[in-house]
Amino acid sequence: MKKKYYIQLNPISMDFISDVKIEDGSAGYQYEVEADEEEITELQDMLTIAQAHDSDERNLLSFRHFDDQSADHDRMEYREELNAIFQKMYELGTPPTRKAIEEIHALEEE
């Protein structure tokens, strides 16, 4: 059975999914999706991986950021993760969510 979930994407807590919409505006934009338990678990896993990659200590506490090739590879991996997240949110999204994703051109062109 599908139910509504709200996803907040920001650099601090990208992996935040709630079944309650935060109405006070403190959460920023929340993407609304309709998903069953398996679909929301898959999306949660994708968000957790992207969040972990973005805050990976290897990227923060090393000289890797001086290595352009490693930095480019890290950015490409992170971008691919985000593309997959936006694609999944689009597939599961309500009409306002799909429109918002289209408006920010978050889906990778074929």
mmCIF file of N, CA, C and O in Angstrom:
data_model
loop_
_atom_site.group_PDB
_atom_site.id
_atom_site.type_symbol
_atom_site.label_atom_id
_atom_site.label_comp_id
_atom_site.label_asym_id
_atom_site.label_seq_id
_atom_site.Cartn_x
_atom_site.Cartn_y
_atom_site.Cartn_z
ATOM 1 N N MET A 1 0.839 -1.180 0.000
ATOM 2 C CA MET A 1 0.000 0.000 0.000
ATOM 3 C C MET A 1 0.885 1.246 0.000
ATOM 4 O O MET A 1 1.789 1.370 0.805
ATOM 5 N N LYS A 2 0.592 2.139 -0.919
ATOM 6 C CA LYS A 2 1.366 3.371 -1.029
ATOM 7 C C LYS A 2 0.858 4.406 -0.036
ATOM 8 O O LYS A 2 -0.323 4.480 0.239
ATOM 9 N N LYS A 3 1.811 5.200 0.464
ATOM 10 C CA LYS A 3 1.441 6.330 1.299
ATOM 11 C C LYS A 3 2.368 7.491 0.966
ATOM 12 O O LYS A 3 3.380 7.309 0.291
ATOM 13 N N LYS A 4 2.018 8.668 1.448
ATOM 14 C CA LYS A 4 2.800 9.866 1.134
ATOM 15 C C LYS A 4 3.978 10.006 2.082
ATOM 16 O O LYS A 4 3.879 9.749 3.277
ATOM 17 N N TYR A 5 5.103 10.442 1.475
ATOM 18 C CA TYR A 5 6.324 10.750 2.212
ATOM 19 C C TYR A 5 6.845 12.086 1.701
ATOM 20 O O TYR A 5 6.577 12.481 0.568
ATOM 21 N N TYR A 6 7.627 12.730 2.543
ATOM 22 C CA TYR A 6 8.194 14.037 2.216
ATOM 23 C C TYR A 6 9.710 13.951 2.352
ATOM 24 O O TYR A 6 10.227 13.521 3.377
ATOM 25 N N ILE A 7 10.397 14.374 1.295
ATOM 26 C CA ILE A 7 11.847 14.285 1.248
ATOM 27 C C ILE A 7 12.420 15.685 1.205
ATOM 28 O O ILE A 7 12.012 16.511 0.391
ATOM 29 N N GLN A 8 13.367 15.906 2.086
ATOM 30 C CA GLN A 8 14.046 17.190 2.148
ATOM 31 C C GLN A 8 15.480 16.970 1.685
ATOM 32 O O GLN A 8 16.192 16.139 2.246
ATOM 33 N N LEU A 9 15.898 17.686 0.655
ATOM 34 C CA LEU A 9 17.263 17.561 0.162
ATOM 35 C C LEU A 9 18.035 18.816 0.540
ATOM 36 O O LEU A 9 17.722 19.901 0.057
ATOM 37 N N ASN A 10 18.986 18.664 1.410
ATOM 38 C CA ASN A 10 19.907 19.753 1.700
ATOM 39 C C ASN A 10 21.227 19.140 2.113
ATOM 40 O O ASN A 10 21.283 17.962 2.483
ATOM 41 N N PRO A 11 22.300 19.902 2.069
ATOM 42 C CA PRO A 11 23.621 19.318 2.325
ATOM 43 C C PRO A 11 23.795 18.746 3.725
ATOM 44 O O PRO A 11 24.638 17.904 3.949
ATOM 45 N N ILE A 12 23.002 19.197 4.679
ATOM 46 C CA ILE A 12 23.193 18.751 6.057
ATOM 47 C C ILE A 12 22.453 17.451 6.341
ATOM 48 O O ILE A 12 22.978 16.566 6.987
ATOM 49 N N SER A 13 21.224 17.342 5.863
ATOM 50 C CA SER A 13 20.441 16.144 6.179
ATOM 51 C C SER A 13 19.731 15.620 4.946
ATOM 52 O O SER A 13 18.526 15.534 4.903
ATOM 53 N N MET A 14 20.505 15.274 3.945
ATOM 54 C CA MET A 14 19.927 14.826 2.689
ATOM 55 C C MET A 14 19.090 13.569 2.849
ATOM 56 O O MET A 14 18.159 13.341 2.099
ATOM 57 N N ASP A 15 19.410 12.776 3.847
ATOM 58 C CA ASP A 15 18.719 11.493 3.964
ATOM 59 C C ASP A 15 17.468 11.571 4.837
ATOM 60 O O ASP A 15 17.004 10.574 5.356
ATOM 61 N N PHE A 16 16.855 12.734 4.936
ATOM 62 C CA PHE A 16 15.677 12.913 5.774
ATOM 63 C C PHE A 16 14.402 12.634 4.987
ATOM 64 O O PHE A 16 14.091 13.330 4.026
ATOM 65 N N ILE A 17 13.687 11.605 5.379
ATOM 66 C CA ILE A 17 12.383 11.283 4.807
ATOM 67 C C ILE A 17 11.401 11.217 5.961
ATOM 68 O O ILE A 17 11.683 10.626 6.997
ATOM 69 N N SER A 18 10.247 11.832 5.772
ATOM 70 C CA SER A 18 9.234 11.842 6.821
ATOM 71 C C SER A 18 7.883 11.502 6.222
ATOM 72 O O SER A 18 7.621 11.782 5.057
ATOM 73 N N ASP A 19 7.020 10.922 7.038
ATOM 74 C CA ASP A 19 5.654 10.708 6.572
ATOM 75 C C ASP A 19 4.751 11.852 7.038
ATOM 76 O O ASP A 19 3.546 11.811 6.848
ATOM 77 N N VAL A 20 5.367 12.890 7.612
ATOM 78 C CA VAL A 20 4.641 14.073 8.057
ATOM 79 C C VAL A 20 5.262 15.300 7.397
ATOM 80 O O VAL A 20 6.475 15.499 7.467
ATOM 81 N N LYS A 21 4.443 16.104 6.763
ATOM 82 C CA LYS A 21 4.930 17.327 6.136
ATOM 83 C C LYS A 21 5.153 18.385 7.216
ATOM 84 O O LYS A 21 4.299 18.601 8.070
ATOM 85 N N ILE A 22 6.300 19.030 7.173
ATOM 86 C CA ILE A 22 6.606 20.101 8.115
ATOM 87 C C ILE A 22 6.060 21.388 7.519
ATOM 88 O O ILE A 22 6.497 21.827 6.456
ATOM 89 N N GLU A 23 5.088 21.969 8.188
ATOM 90 C CA GLU A 23 4.351 23.105 7.638
ATOM 91 C C GLU A 23 4.947 24.472 7.960
ATOM 92 O O GLU A 23 4.559 25.458 7.382
ATOM 93 N N ASP A 24 5.898 24.564 8.902
ATOM 94 C CA ASP A 24 6.367 25.875 9.336
ATOM 95 C C ASP A 24 7.420 26.505 8.435
ATOM 96 O O ASP A 24 7.893 27.595 8.695
ATOM 97 N N GLY A 25 7.820 25.831 7.387
ATOM 98 C CA GLY A 25 8.786 26.385 6.446
ATOM 99 C C GLY A 25 10.236 26.169 6.854
ATOM 100 O O GLY A 25 11.143 26.462 6.084
ATOM 101 N N SER A 26 10.476 25.670 8.035
ATOM 102 C CA SER A 26 11.852 25.475 8.500
ATOM 103 C C SER A 26 12.560 24.350 7.746
ATOM 104 O O SER A 26 13.779 24.277 7.747
ATOM 105 N N ALA A 27 11.806 23.483 7.119
ATOM 106 C CA ALA A 27 12.396 22.343 6.416
ATOM 107 C C ALA A 27 12.827 22.688 4.996
ATOM 108 O O ALA A 27 13.450 21.880 4.332
ATOM 109 N N GLY A 28 12.502 23.876 4.537
ATOM 110 C CA GLY A 28 12.786 24.194 3.148
ATOM 111 C C GLY A 28 11.803 23.461 2.254
ATOM 112 O O GLY A 28 10.724 23.062 2.681
ATOM 113 N N TYR A 29 12.186 23.251 0.998
ATOM 114 C CA TYR A 29 11.292 22.568 0.073
ATOM 115 C C TYR A 29 11.261 21.084 0.381
ATOM 116 O O TYR A 29 12.299 20.460 0.603
ATOM 117 N N GLN A 30 10.069 20.536 0.402
ATOM 118 C CA GLN A 30 9.902 19.104 0.642
ATOM 119 C C GLN A 30 9.253 18.473 -0.589
ATOM 120 O O GLN A 30 8.197 18.905 -1.015
ATOM 121 N N TYR A 31 9.921 17.493 -1.148
ATOM 122 C CA TYR A 31 9.386 16.762 -2.290
ATOM 123 C C TYR A 31 8.418 15.709 -1.777
ATOM 124 O O TYR A 31 8.759 14.918 -0.900
ATOM 125 N N GLU A 32 7.224 15.682 -2.339
ATOM 126 C CA GLU A 32 6.195 14.736 -1.915
ATOM 127 C C GLU A 32 6.176 13.560 -2.891
ATOM 128 O O GLU A 32 6.083 13.748 -4.101
ATOM 129 N N VAL A 33 6.283 12.358 -2.337
ATOM 130 C CA VAL A 33 6.214 11.148 -3.151
ATOM 131 C C VAL A 33 5.182 10.209 -2.559
ATOM 132 O O VAL A 33 4.813 10.330 -1.389
ATOM 133 N N GLU A 34 4.721 9.299 -3.390
ATOM 134 C CA GLU A 34 3.821 8.239 -2.946
ATOM 135 C C GLU A 34 4.541 6.924 -3.210
ATOM 136 O O GLU A 34 4.865 6.608 -4.360
ATOM 137 N N ALA A 35 4.792 6.177 -2.125
ATOM 138 C CA ALA A 35 5.587 4.968 -2.257
ATOM 139 C C ALA A 35 5.116 3.897 -1.288
ATOM 140 O O ALA A 35 4.549 4.206 -0.240
ATOM 141 N N ASP A 36 5.375 2.647 -1.681
ATOM 142 C CA ASP A 36 5.142 1.559 -0.740
ATOM 143 C C ASP A 36 6.414 1.387 0.093
ATOM 144 O O ASP A 36 7.410 2.083 -0.107
ATOM 145 N N GLU A 37 6.383 0.445 1.011
ATOM 146 C CA GLU A 37 7.503 0.272 1.943
ATOM 147 C C GLU A 37 8.808 -0.069 1.215
ATOM 148 O O GLU A 37 9.877 0.456 1.543
ATOM 149 N N GLU A 38 8.727 -0.925 0.217
ATOM 150 C CA GLU A 38 9.927 -1.310 -0.534
ATOM 151 C C GLU A 38 10.510 -0.127 -1.299
ATOM 152 O O GLU A 38 11.731 0.085 -1.300
ATOM 153 N N GLU A 39 9.651 0.648 -1.940
ATOM 154 C CA GLU A 39 10.124 1.804 -2.718
ATOM 155 C C GLU A 39 10.757 2.863 -1.817
ATOM 156 O O GLU A 39 11.795 3.441 -2.156
ATOM 157 N N ILE A 40 10.138 3.127 -0.661
ATOM 158 C CA ILE A 40 10.688 4.161 0.213
ATOM 159 C C ILE A 40 11.989 3.693 0.850
ATOM 160 O O ILE A 40 12.905 4.488 1.071
ATOM 161 N N THR A 41 12.110 2.404 1.100
ATOM 162 C CA THR A 41 13.371 1.865 1.617
ATOM 163 C C THR A 41 14.475 2.016 0.586
ATOM 164 O O THR A 41 15.607 2.400 0.919
ATOM 165 N N GLU A 42 14.166 1.734 -0.673
ATOM 166 C CA GLU A 42 15.147 1.900 -1.753
ATOM 167 C C GLU A 42 15.590 3.357 -1.850
ATOM 168 O O GLU A 42 16.789 3.649 -1.953
ATOM 169 N N LEU A 43 14.633 4.283 -1.801
ATOM 170 C CA LEU A 43 14.965 5.702 -1.874
ATOM 171 C C LEU A 43 15.776 6.130 -0.652
ATOM 172 O O LEU A 43 16.751 6.874 -0.778
ATOM 173 N N GLN A 44 15.411 5.651 0.519
ATOM 174 C CA GLN A 44 16.162 5.964 1.736
ATOM 175 C C GLN A 44 17.603 5.491 1.617
ATOM 176 O O GLN A 44 18.531 6.208 1.978
ATOM 177 N N ASP A 45 17.796 4.290 1.085
ATOM 178 C CA ASP A 45 19.145 3.757 0.896
ATOM 179 C C ASP A 45 19.942 4.637 -0.069
ATOM 180 O O ASP A 45 21.126 4.909 0.166
ATOM 181 N N MET A 46 19.315 5.071 -1.148
ATOM 182 C CA MET A 46 19.984 5.942 -2.117
ATOM 183 C C MET A 46 20.406 7.254 -1.462
ATOM 184 O O MET A 46 21.526 7.738 -1.679
ATOM 185 N N LEU A 47 19.520 7.837 -0.672
ATOM 186 C CA LEU A 47 19.819 9.089 0.012
ATOM 187 C C LEU A 47 20.940 8.915 1.032
ATOM 188 O O LEU A 47 21.830 9.773 1.141
ATOM 189 N N THR A 48 20.918 7.821 1.751
ATOM 190 C CA THR A 48 21.945 7.556 2.759
ATOM 191 C C THR A 48 23.315 7.407 2.101
ATOM 192 O O THR A 48 24.311 7.946 2.596
ATOM 193 N N ILE A 49 23.370 6.710 0.987
ATOM 194 C CA ILE A 49 24.632 6.533 0.260
ATOM 195 C C ILE A 49 25.154 7.875 -0.239
ATOM 196 O O ILE A 49 26.340 8.189 -0.097
ATOM 197 N N ALA A 50 24.279 8.689 -0.821
ATOM 198 C CA ALA A 50 24.703 10.001 -1.318
ATOM 199 C C ALA A 50 25.184 10.888 -0.172
ATOM 200 O O ALA A 50 26.187 11.579 -0.298
ATOM 201 N N GLN A 51 24.472 10.870 0.935
ATOM 202 C CA GLN A 51 24.869 11.671 2.103
ATOM 203 C C GLN A 51 26.223 11.201 2.622
ATOM 204 O O GLN A 51 27.079 12.012 2.941
ATOM 205 N N ALA A 52 26.417 9.891 2.693
ATOM 206 C CA ALA A 52 27.686 9.346 3.178
ATOM 207 C C ALA A 52 28.820 9.717 2.227
ATOM 208 O O ALA A 52 29.918 10.061 2.666
ATOM 209 N N HIS A 53 28.558 9.656 0.938
ATOM 210 C CA HIS A 53 29.582 10.004 -0.046
ATOM 211 C C HIS A 53 29.957 11.469 0.077
ATOM 212 O O HIS A 53 31.124 11.832 0.040
ATOM 213 N N ASP A 54 28.958 12.325 0.255
ATOM 214 C CA ASP A 54 29.202 13.762 0.341
ATOM 215 C C ASP A 54 29.999 14.127 1.581
ATOM 216 O O ASP A 54 30.781 15.064 1.572
ATOM 217 N N SER A 55 29.821 13.376 2.650
ATOM 218 C CA SER A 55 30.524 13.695 3.890
ATOM 219 C C SER A 55 31.633 12.692 4.203
ATOM 220 O O SER A 55 32.092 12.601 5.337
ATOM 221 N N ASP A 56 32.057 11.964 3.198
ATOM 222 C CA ASP A 56 33.113 10.965 3.357
ATOM 223 C C ASP A 56 34.382 11.633 3.898
ATOM 224 O O ASP A 56 34.875 12.595 3.331
ATOM 225 N N GLU A 57 34.899 11.103 4.981
ATOM 226 C CA GLU A 57 36.088 11.682 5.594
ATOM 227 C C GLU A 57 37.272 11.701 4.640
ATOM 228 O O GLU A 57 38.125 12.572 4.729
ATOM 229 N N ARG A 58 37.345 10.758 3.725
ATOM 230 C CA ARG A 58 38.447 10.772 2.756
ATOM 231 C C ARG A 58 38.420 12.059 1.953
ATOM 232 O O ARG A 58 39.445 12.568 1.549
ATOM 233 N N ASN A 59 37.222 12.577 1.694
ATOM 234 C CA ASN A 59 37.098 13.793 0.906
ATOM 235 C C ASN A 59 37.335 15.034 1.751
ATOM 236 O O ASN A 59 37.753 16.063 1.238
ATOM 237 N N LEU A 60 37.044 14.943 3.045
ATOM 238 C CA LEU A 60 37.163 16.103 3.918
ATOM 239 C C LEU A 60 38.544 16.245 4.541
ATOM 240 O O LEU A 60 39.039 17.354 4.710
ATOM 241 N N LEU A 61 39.147 15.148 4.923
ATOM 242 C CA LEU A 61 40.369 15.192 5.709
ATOM 243 C C LEU A 61 41.565 14.654 4.942
ATOM 244 O O LEU A 61 42.353 13.877 5.458
ATOM 245 N N SER A 62 41.699 15.076 3.736
ATOM 246 C CA SER A 62 42.824 14.604 2.940
ATOM 247 C C SER A 62 43.236 15.698 1.965
ATOM 248 O O SER A 62 42.641 16.758 1.903
ATOM 249 N N PHE A 63 44.255 15.379 1.228
ATOM 250 C CA PHE A 63 44.687 16.296 0.185
ATOM 251 C C PHE A 63 44.102 15.906 -1.169
ATOM 252 O O PHE A 63 44.538 16.398 -2.201
ATOM 253 N N ARG A 64 43.097 15.019 -1.139
ATOM 254 C CA ARG A 64 42.472 14.572 -2.386
ATOM 255 C C ARG A 64 41.886 15.740 -3.165
ATOM 256 O O ARG A 64 41.816 15.693 -4.387
ATOM 257 N N HIS A 65 41.436 16.783 -2.456
ATOM 258 C CA HIS A 65 40.828 17.912 -3.159
ATOM 259 C C HIS A 65 41.842 18.664 -4.012
ATOM 260 O O HIS A 65 41.472 19.459 -4.854
ATOM 261 N N PHE A 66 43.156 18.410 -3.793
ATOM 262 C CA PHE A 66 44.180 19.007 -4.635
ATOM 263 C C PHE A 66 44.440 18.162 -5.878
ATOM 264 O O PHE A 66 45.100 18.608 -6.803
ATOM 265 N N ASP A 67 43.952 16.953 -5.884
ATOM 266 C CA ASP A 67 44.111 16.040 -7.006
ATOM 267 C C ASP A 67 42.891 16.190 -7.907
ATOM 268 O O ASP A 67 41.819 15.672 -7.609
ATOM 269 N N ASP A 68 43.065 16.929 -9.006
ATOM 270 C CA ASP A 68 41.932 17.229 -9.889
ATOM 271 C C ASP A 68 41.246 15.978 -10.402
ATOM 272 O O ASP A 68 40.024 15.930 -10.497
ATOM 273 N N GLN A 69 42.012 14.948 -10.735
ATOM 274 C CA GLN A 69 41.411 13.736 -11.274
ATOM 275 C C GLN A 69 40.530 13.053 -10.224
ATOM 276 O O GLN A 69 39.409 12.650 -10.521
ATOM 277 N N SER A 70 41.004 12.935 -8.993
ATOM 278 C CA SER A 70 40.196 12.338 -7.920
ATOM 279 C C SER A 70 38.978 13.202 -7.622
ATOM 280 O O SER A 70 37.882 12.690 -7.408
ATOM 281 N N ALA A 71 39.190 14.509 -7.582
ATOM 282 C CA ALA A 71 38.080 15.420 -7.290
ATOM 283 C C ALA A 71 37.011 15.326 -8.376
ATOM 284 O O ALA A 71 35.816 15.289 -8.071
ATOM 285 N N ASP A 72 37.432 15.274 -9.634
ATOM 286 C CA ASP A 72 36.478 15.150 -10.734
ATOM 287 C C ASP A 72 35.716 13.835 -10.637
ATOM 288 O O ASP A 72 34.503 13.792 -10.857
ATOM 289 N N HIS A 73 36.427 12.761 -10.301
ATOM 290 C CA HIS A 73 35.788 11.453 -10.156
ATOM 291 C C HIS A 73 34.764 11.487 -9.018
ATOM 292 O O HIS A 73 33.640 10.980 -9.167
ATOM 293 N N ASP A 74 35.124 12.083 -7.889
ATOM 294 C CA ASP A 74 34.204 12.194 -6.750
ATOM 295 C C ASP A 74 32.972 13.006 -7.118
ATOM 296 O O ASP A 74 31.852 12.631 -6.776
ATOM 297 N N ARG A 75 33.173 14.122 -7.802
ATOM 298 C CA ARG A 75 32.033 14.952 -8.216
ATOM 299 C C ARG A 75 31.128 14.193 -9.184
ATOM 300 O O ARG A 75 29.906 14.279 -9.096
ATOM 301 N N MET A 76 31.730 13.431 -10.097
ATOM 302 C CA MET A 76 30.940 12.665 -11.061
ATOM 303 C C MET A 76 30.122 11.582 -10.342
ATOM 304 O O MET A 76 28.938 11.404 -10.634
ATOM 305 N N GLU A 77 30.734 10.881 -9.397
ATOM 306 C CA GLU A 77 30.006 9.859 -8.636
ATOM 307 C C GLU A 77 28.838 10.477 -7.871
ATOM 308 O O GLU A 77 27.733 9.938 -7.874
ATOM 309 N N TYR A 78 29.101 11.597 -7.208
ATOM 310 C CA TYR A 78 28.055 12.261 -6.430
ATOM 311 C C TYR A 78 26.937 12.735 -7.345
ATOM 312 O O TYR A 78 25.755 12.582 -7.034
ATOM 313 N N ARG A 79 27.283 13.287 -8.501
ATOM 314 C CA ARG A 79 26.274 13.759 -9.458
ATOM 315 C C ARG A 79 25.428 12.590 -9.966
ATOM 316 O O ARG A 79 24.212 12.716 -10.114
ATOM 317 N N GLU A 80 26.054 11.453 -10.229
ATOM 318 C CA GLU A 80 25.312 10.267 -10.664
ATOM 319 C C GLU A 80 24.342 9.804 -9.581
ATOM 320 O O GLU A 80 23.215 9.408 -9.877
ATOM 321 N N GLU A 81 24.793 9.856 -8.324
ATOM 322 C CA GLU A 81 23.913 9.492 -7.211
ATOM 323 C C GLU A 81 22.720 10.443 -7.140
ATOM 324 O O GLU A 81 21.575 10.013 -6.972
ATOM 325 N N LEU A 82 22.980 11.742 -7.268
ATOM 326 C CA LEU A 82 21.886 12.721 -7.245
ATOM 327 C C LEU A 82 20.938 12.535 -8.419
ATOM 328 O O LEU A 82 19.722 12.639 -8.265
ATOM 329 N N ASN A 83 21.484 12.258 -9.598
ATOM 330 C CA ASN A 83 20.633 12.009 -10.763
ATOM 331 C C ASN A 83 19.698 10.835 -10.507
ATOM 332 O O ASN A 83 18.502 10.895 -10.827
ATOM 333 N N ALA A 84 20.224 9.763 -9.930
ATOM 334 C CA ALA A 84 19.409 8.584 -9.641
ATOM 335 C C ALA A 84 18.337 8.914 -8.600
ATOM 336 O O ALA A 84 17.189 8.455 -8.710
ATOM 337 N N ILE A 85 18.679 9.727 -7.616
ATOM 338 C CA ILE A 85 17.714 10.129 -6.592
ATOM 339 C C ILE A 85 16.590 10.945 -7.213
ATOM 340 O O ILE A 85 15.409 10.689 -6.965
ATOM 341 N N PHE A 86 16.939 11.939 -8.023
ATOM 342 C CA PHE A 86 15.904 12.760 -8.657
ATOM 343 C C PHE A 86 15.039 11.927 -9.595
ATOM 344 O O PHE A 86 13.832 12.135 -9.678
ATOM 345 N N GLN A 87 15.639 10.974 -10.303
ATOM 346 C CA GLN A 87 14.861 10.109 -11.195
ATOM 347 C C GLN A 87 13.863 9.290 -10.389
ATOM 348 O O GLN A 87 12.694 9.178 -10.757
ATOM 349 N N LYS A 88 14.308 8.730 -9.269
ATOM 350 C CA LYS A 88 13.424 7.925 -8.417
ATOM 351 C C LYS A 88 12.324 8.794 -7.818
ATOM 352 O O LYS A 88 11.157 8.394 -7.778
ATOM 353 N N MET A 89 12.682 9.993 -7.362
ATOM 354 C CA MET A 89 11.670 10.887 -6.793
ATOM 355 C C MET A 89 10.664 11.307 -7.869
ATOM 356 O O MET A 89 9.478 11.447 -7.583
ATOM 357 N N TYR A 90 11.131 11.479 -9.091
ATOM 358 C CA TYR A 90 10.230 11.821 -10.190
ATOM 359 C C TYR A 90 9.253 10.682 -10.452
ATOM 360 O O TYR A 90 8.054 10.893 -10.614
ATOM 361 N N GLU A 91 9.764 9.453 -10.482
ATOM 362 C CA GLU A 91 8.915 8.274 -10.716
ATOM 363 C C GLU A 91 7.845 8.140 -9.638
ATOM 364 O O GLU A 91 6.704 7.780 -9.937
ATOM 365 N N LEU A 92 8.217 8.404 -8.391
ATOM 366 C CA LEU A 92 7.300 8.241 -7.265
ATOM 367 C C LEU A 92 6.551 9.526 -6.924
ATOM 368 O O LEU A 92 5.627 9.512 -6.103
ATOM 369 N N GLY A 93 6.946 10.623 -7.535
ATOM 370 C CA GLY A 93 6.452 11.931 -7.140
ATOM 371 C C GLY A 93 5.005 12.209 -7.490
ATOM 372 O O GLY A 93 4.463 11.690 -8.462
ATOM 373 N N THR A 94 4.418 13.081 -6.676
ATOM 374 C CA THR A 94 3.091 13.611 -6.964
ATOM 375 C C THR A 94 3.255 14.645 -8.078
ATOM 376 O O THR A 94 4.377 15.075 -8.374
ATOM 377 N N PRO A 95 2.162 15.078 -8.712
ATOM 378 C CA PRO A 95 2.299 16.069 -9.782
ATOM 379 C C PRO A 95 3.089 17.325 -9.383
ATOM 380 O O PRO A 95 3.948 17.772 -10.164
ATOM 381 N N PRO A 96 2.889 17.911 -8.188
ATOM 382 C CA PRO A 96 3.718 19.081 -7.832
ATOM 383 C C PRO A 96 5.212 18.749 -7.730
ATOM 384 O O PRO A 96 6.053 19.564 -8.100
ATOM 385 N N THR A 97 5.525 17.562 -7.260
ATOM 386 C CA THR A 97 6.926 17.161 -7.167
ATOM 387 C C THR A 97 7.521 16.985 -8.554
ATOM 388 O O THR A 97 8.630 17.451 -8.834
ATOM 389 N N ARG A 98 6.791 16.341 -9.433
ATOM 390 C CA ARG A 98 7.298 16.170 -10.810
ATOM 391 C C ARG A 98 7.530 17.518 -11.477
ATOM 392 O O ARG A 98 8.539 17.723 -12.136
ATOM 393 N N LYS A 99 6.598 18.430 -11.278
ATOM 394 C CA LYS A 99 6.738 19.765 -11.863
ATOM 395 C C LYS A 99 7.964 20.471 -11.296
ATOM 396 O O LYS A 99 8.731 21.084 -12.043
ATOM 397 N N ALA A 100 8.159 20.389 -9.984
ATOM 398 C CA ALA A 100 9.313 21.037 -9.351
ATOM 399 C C ALA A 100 10.619 20.461 -9.881
ATOM 400 O O ALA A 100 11.571 21.205 -10.147
ATOM 401 N N ILE A 101 10.686 19.151 -10.052
ATOM 402 C CA ILE A 101 11.895 18.514 -10.569
ATOM 403 C C ILE A 101 12.142 18.936 -12.015
ATOM 404 O O ILE A 101 13.276 19.208 -12.408
ATOM 405 N N GLU A 102 11.092 19.010 -12.804
ATOM 406 C CA GLU A 102 11.241 19.478 -14.192
ATOM 407 C C GLU A 102 11.738 20.923 -14.235
ATOM 408 O O GLU A 102 12.581 21.273 -15.046
ATOM 409 N N GLU A 103 11.199 21.765 -13.337
ATOM 410 C CA GLU A 103 11.547 23.181 -13.334
ATOM 411 C C GLU A 103 13.012 23.428 -12.972
ATOM 412 O O GLU A 103 13.608 24.391 -13.440
ATOM 413 N N ILE A 104 13.581 22.574 -12.144
ATOM 414 C CA ILE A 104 14.995 22.762 -11.803
ATOM 415 C C ILE A 104 15.912 21.950 -12.713
ATOM 416 O O ILE A 104 17.127 21.902 -12.505
ATOM 417 N N HIS A 105 15.345 21.328 -13.715
ATOM 418 C CA HIS A 105 16.089 20.542 -14.706
ATOM 419 C C HIS A 105 17.001 19.507 -14.036
ATOM 420 O O HIS A 105 18.157 19.355 -14.381
ATOM 421 N N ALA A 106 16.440 18.793 -13.052
ATOM 422 C CA ALA A 106 17.217 17.827 -12.283
ATOM 423 C C ALA A 106 17.319 16.463 -12.955
ATOM 424 O O ALA A 106 18.103 15.637 -12.518
ATOM 425 N N LEU A 107 16.539 16.231 -13.998
ATOM 426 C CA LEU A 107 16.622 14.936 -14.669
ATOM 427 C C LEU A 107 17.660 15.016 -15.759
ATOM 428 O O LEU A 107 17.693 15.962 -16.551
ATOM 429 N N GLU A 108 18.504 14.007 -15.796
ATOM 430 C CA GLU A 108 19.566 13.972 -16.801
ATOM 431 C C GLU A 108 18.949 13.711 -18.170
ATOM 432 O O GLU A 108 18.117 12.821 -18.330
ATOM 433 N N GLU A 109 19.359 14.490 -19.127
ATOM 434 C CA GLU A 109 18.858 14.320 -20.503
ATOM 435 C C GLU A 109 19.444 13.047 -21.085
ATOM 436 O O GLU A 109 20.588 12.709 -20.849
ATOM 437 N N GLU A 110 18.633 12.356 -21.836
ATOM 438 C CA GLU A 110 19.097 11.132 -22.513
ATOM 439 C C GLU A 110 19.999 11.503 -23.658
ATOM 440 O O GLU A 110 19.864 12.428 -24.337
#
